[in-house]
Amino acid sequence: MNKVAVYPGSFDPITKGHIDIINRSIFLFDKLIVGVLNNPKKNTWFTLEERVEMVKKVCKDNNKIEVRGFEGLLVDFMRENEASIIIRGLRAVSDYEYELQLSLTNSSLANNEIETIFLPASRENLYLSSSIVKEVAVHGGKLNEFMDSRLIEYVEKKVKDKEGGKKC
Ligand code: ADP
């Protein structure tokens, strides 16, 4: 039986921390689906299409990885894709409480047929988040330490668009 795992997240935008989790988990499964969540309540910088495009750009060379956008409950997305394993990354202790809550909820919703596997963040990515990347970008800082160089233009363009849209 094929072991299919889903790595869900907002990826707004995808950082080197996310990429590290993807690269370390593909060895454990036959297929890894990166599920890009469209949560209308979350005020994301990038549209779902843009976020999916960015993830696809960095994952395109690995045929074990699929990138898909989804909406609604993660367990429904898992069922549609016949996946039973969720991958999540854990950084500091502050991630733990939320991640545990999420994992227990998903497990209950799926009658315990879904398991979450946590991978610890690598030392160099321990304090890296999409929010930090956006903060650095707004202030014109260098982004290549935090994200794939092919994606920097997307972020810089978004900053420009946002600045252009500001009213006096
Ligand atoms: P969400 O909005 O679901 O938290 P994120 O895109 O912020 O989505 O994160 C998706 C997953 O990746 C989460 O499990 C998060 O803890 C993990 N993650 C985010 N940044 C890092 C990082 N620097 N190192 C390891 N895991 C990370």
GROMACS .gro file of C-alpha atoms and ligand atoms in nm:
model
  195
    1MET     CA    1   0.000   0.000   0.000
    2ASN     CA    2   0.128   0.346  -0.090
    3LYS     CA    3   0.206   0.564   0.208
    4VAL     CA    4   0.072   0.910   0.134
    5ALA     CA    5   0.137   1.202   0.367
    6VAL     CA    6   0.002   1.555   0.360
    7TYR     CA    7   0.200   1.859   0.472
    8PRO     CA    8  -0.062   2.129   0.525
    9GLY     CA    9  -0.001   2.496   0.586
   10SER     CA   10  -0.061   2.850   0.473
   11PHE     CA   11   0.284   2.888   0.313
   12ASP     CA   12   0.241   3.266   0.298
   13PRO     CA   13   0.511   3.249   0.162
   14ILE     CA   14   0.698   2.917   0.172
   15THR     CA   15   1.027   2.959   0.362
   16LYS     CA   16   1.347   2.757   0.391
   17GLY     CA   17   1.198   2.616   0.713
   18HIS     CA   18   0.905   2.464   0.521
   19ILE     CA   19   1.136   2.340   0.245
   20ASP     CA   20   1.353   2.166   0.503
   21ILE     CA   21   1.049   1.983   0.646
   22ILE     CA   22   0.946   1.879   0.292
   23ASN     CA   23   1.293   1.754   0.204
   24ARG     CA   24   1.326   1.556   0.524
   25SER     CA   25   0.982   1.395   0.503
   26ILE     CA   26   0.976   1.280   0.140
   27PHE     CA   27   1.215   0.998   0.229
   28LEU     CA   28   0.961   0.856   0.472
   29PHE     CA   29   0.668   0.823   0.229
   30ASP     CA   30   0.579   0.718  -0.125
   31LYS     CA   31   0.408   1.047  -0.191
   32LEU     CA   32   0.396   1.383  -0.015
   33ILE     CA   33   0.113   1.622  -0.090
   34VAL     CA   34   0.181   1.978   0.010
   35GLY     CA   35  -0.165   2.112   0.093
   36VAL     CA   36  -0.189   2.488   0.065
   37LEU     CA   37  -0.477   2.607   0.279
   38ASN     CA   38  -0.721   2.868   0.158
   39ASN     CA   39  -0.864   3.008   0.478
   40PRO     CA   40  -1.084   3.309   0.393
   41LYS     CA   41  -1.058   3.421   0.759
   42LYS     CA   42  -0.680   3.444   0.743
   43ASN     CA   43  -0.548   3.766   0.598
   44THR     CA   44  -0.275   3.628   0.373
   45TRP     CA   45  -0.035   3.843   0.170
   46PHE     CA   46  -0.050   3.607  -0.124
   47THR     CA   47  -0.357   3.463  -0.296
   48LEU     CA   48  -0.403   3.087  -0.294
   49GLU     CA   49  -0.292   3.073  -0.658
   50GLU     CA   50   0.027   3.266  -0.582
   51ARG     CA   51   0.111   3.050  -0.281
   52VAL     CA   52   0.053   2.729  -0.479
   53GLU     CA   53   0.266   2.864  -0.765
   54MET     CA   54   0.555   2.944  -0.527
   55VAL     CA   55   0.545   2.600  -0.362
   56LYS     CA   56   0.528   2.433  -0.705
   57LYS     CA   57   0.829   2.631  -0.820
   58VAL     CA   58   1.051   2.495  -0.543
   59CYS     CA   59   0.914   2.138  -0.551
   60LYS     CA   60   0.897   2.081  -0.926
   61ASP     CA   61   1.206   1.862  -0.949
   62ASN     CA   62   1.074   1.590  -0.720
   63ASN     CA   63   0.808   1.365  -0.867
   64LYS     CA   64   0.713   1.229  -0.524
   65ILE     CA   65   0.572   1.570  -0.434
   66GLU     CA   66   0.233   1.705  -0.536
   67VAL     CA   67   0.115   2.056  -0.456
   68ARG     CA   68  -0.256   2.126  -0.415
   69GLY     CA   69  -0.467   2.405  -0.275
   70PHE     CA   70  -0.755   2.315  -0.048
   71GLU     CA   71  -1.035   2.469   0.151
   72GLY     CA   72  -1.232   2.345   0.447
   73LEU     CA   73  -1.140   2.062   0.681
   74LEU     CA   74  -0.801   1.901   0.651
   75VAL     CA   75  -0.952   1.559   0.723
   76ASP     CA   76  -1.177   1.591   0.417
   77PHE     CA   77  -0.877   1.684   0.202
   78MET     CA   78  -0.693   1.382   0.346
   79ARG     CA   79  -0.983   1.150   0.259
   80GLU     CA   80  -1.003   1.286  -0.097
   81ASN     CA   81  -0.635   1.209  -0.139
   82GLU     CA   82  -0.641   0.874   0.044
   83ALA     CA   83  -0.380   1.001   0.287
   84SER     CA   84  -0.358   0.904   0.652
   85ILE     CA   85  -0.051   1.089   0.775
   86ILE     CA   86  -0.018   1.459   0.850
   87ILE     CA   87   0.327   1.617   0.865
   88ARG     CA   88   0.380   1.924   1.078
   89GLY     CA   89   0.695   2.108   1.181
   90LEU     CA   90   0.768   2.202   1.540
   91ARG     CA   91   0.981   2.500   1.623
   92ALA     CA   92   0.982   2.641   1.974
   93VAL     CA   93   0.766   2.530   2.266
   94SER     CA   94   0.516   2.794   2.156
   95ASP     CA   95   0.421   2.581   1.852
   96TYR     CA   96   0.350   2.280   2.067
   97GLU     CA   97   0.022   2.379   2.233
   98TYR     CA   98  -0.146   2.477   1.905
   99GLU     CA   99  -0.007   2.180   1.713
  100LEU     CA  100  -0.123   1.934   1.980
  101GLN     CA  101  -0.473   2.082   1.973
  102LEU     CA  102  -0.480   2.057   1.594
  103SER     CA  103  -0.351   1.702   1.593
  104LEU     CA  104  -0.604   1.580   1.852
  105THR     CA  105  -0.889   1.751   1.669
  106ASN     CA  106  -0.795   1.598   1.335
  107SER     CA  107  -0.756   1.259   1.492
  108SER     CA  108  -1.103   1.277   1.652
  109LEU     CA  109  -1.265   1.402   1.331
  110ALA     CA  110  -1.115   1.107   1.145
  111ASN     CA  111  -1.206   0.842   1.404
  112ASN     CA  112  -0.840   0.798   1.494
  113GLU     CA  113  -0.759   0.691   1.139
  114ILE     CA  114  -0.522   0.982   1.088
  115GLU     CA  115  -0.184   1.020   1.254
  116THR     CA  116   0.022   1.339   1.283
  117ILE     CA  117   0.399   1.318   1.263
  118PHE     CA  118   0.598   1.611   1.397
  119LEU     CA  119   0.942   1.689   1.264
  120PRO     CA  120   1.158   1.921   1.470
  121ALA     CA  121   1.274   2.236   1.295
  122SER     CA  122   1.640   2.233   1.202
  123ARG     CA  123   1.863   2.448   1.419
  124GLU     CA  124   1.905   2.712   1.148
  125ASN     CA  125   1.528   2.741   1.093
  126LEU     CA  126   1.417   2.737   1.453
  127TYR     CA  127   1.313   3.100   1.453
  128LEU     CA  128   1.211   3.128   1.091
  129SER     CA  129   0.849   3.194   0.997
  130SER     CA  130   0.654   3.339   0.705
  131SER     CA  131   0.574   3.641   0.926
  132ILE     CA  132   0.944   3.710   0.984
  133VAL     CA  133   1.009   3.692   0.609
  134LYS     CA  134   0.733   3.948   0.548
  135GLU     CA  135   0.864   4.173   0.823
  136VAL     CA  136   1.216   4.167   0.676
  137ALA     CA  137   1.076   4.228   0.327
  138VAL     CA  138   0.876   4.533   0.432
  139HIS     CA  139   1.193   4.688   0.573
  140GLY     CA  140   1.398   4.611   0.264
  141GLY     CA  141   1.618   4.346   0.426
  142LYS     CA  142   1.796   4.063   0.244
  143LEU     CA  143   1.572   3.761   0.195
  144ASN     CA  144   1.804   3.497   0.051
  145GLU     CA  145   1.888   3.358   0.392
  146PHE     CA  146   1.521   3.284   0.458
  147MET     CA  147   1.375   3.172   0.131
  148ASP     CA  148   1.453   3.012  -0.204
  149SER     CA  149   1.615   3.271  -0.428
  150ARG     CA  150   1.364   3.201  -0.709
  151LEU     CA  151   1.085   3.331  -0.487
  152ILE     CA  152   1.235   3.658  -0.374
  153GLU     CA  153   1.094   3.848  -0.670
  154TYR     CA  154   0.740   3.743  -0.570
  155VAL     CA  155   0.786   3.889  -0.223
  156GLU     CA  156   0.955   4.207  -0.342
  157LYS     CA  157   0.679   4.263  -0.596
  158LYS     CA  158   0.416   4.213  -0.328
  159VAL     CA  159   0.585   4.473  -0.106
  160LYS     CA  160   0.589   4.721  -0.397
  161ASP     CA  161   0.222   4.652  -0.477
  162LYS     CA  162   0.129   4.703  -0.115
  163GLU     CA  163   0.323   5.029  -0.092
  164GLY     CA  164   0.168   5.148  -0.418
  165GLY     CA  165  -0.177   5.078  -0.282
  166LYS     CA  166  -0.129   5.286   0.033
  167LYS     CA  167  -0.337   5.600   0.059
  168CYS     CA  168  -0.222   5.928   0.218
  169ADP     P1  169  -0.008   2.732   0.947
  169ADP     O1  170  -0.079   2.857   0.911
  169ADP     O2  171  -0.085   2.606   0.924
  169ADP     O3  172   0.065   2.733   1.080
  169ADP     P2  173   0.248   2.765   0.821
  169ADP     O4  174   0.267   2.781   0.675
  169ADP     O5  175   0.284   2.879   0.907
  169ADP     O6  176   0.100   2.721   0.832
  169ADP     O7  177   0.325   2.636   0.871
  169ADP     C1  178   0.298   2.506   0.824
  169ADP     C2  179   0.374   2.406   0.910
  169ADP     O8  180   0.513   2.426   0.895
  169ADP     C3  181   0.346   2.416   1.060
  169ADP     O9  182   0.349   2.287   1.116
  169ADP     C4  183   0.462   2.497   1.112
  169ADP    O10  184   0.488   2.471   1.247
  169ADP     C5  185   0.572   2.445   1.022
  169ADP     N1  186   0.682   2.541   1.009
  169ADP     C6  187   0.674   2.672   0.979
  169ADP     N2  188   0.796   2.730   0.979
  169ADP     C7  189   0.884   2.631   1.011
  169ADP     C8  190   1.027   2.626   1.029
  169ADP     N3  191   1.102   2.736   1.021
  169ADP     N4  192   1.082   2.507   1.059
  169ADP     C9  193   1.006   2.397   1.072
  169ADP     N5  194   0.872   2.394   1.058
  169ADP    C10  195   0.811   2.510   1.028
   0.00000   0.00000   0.00000
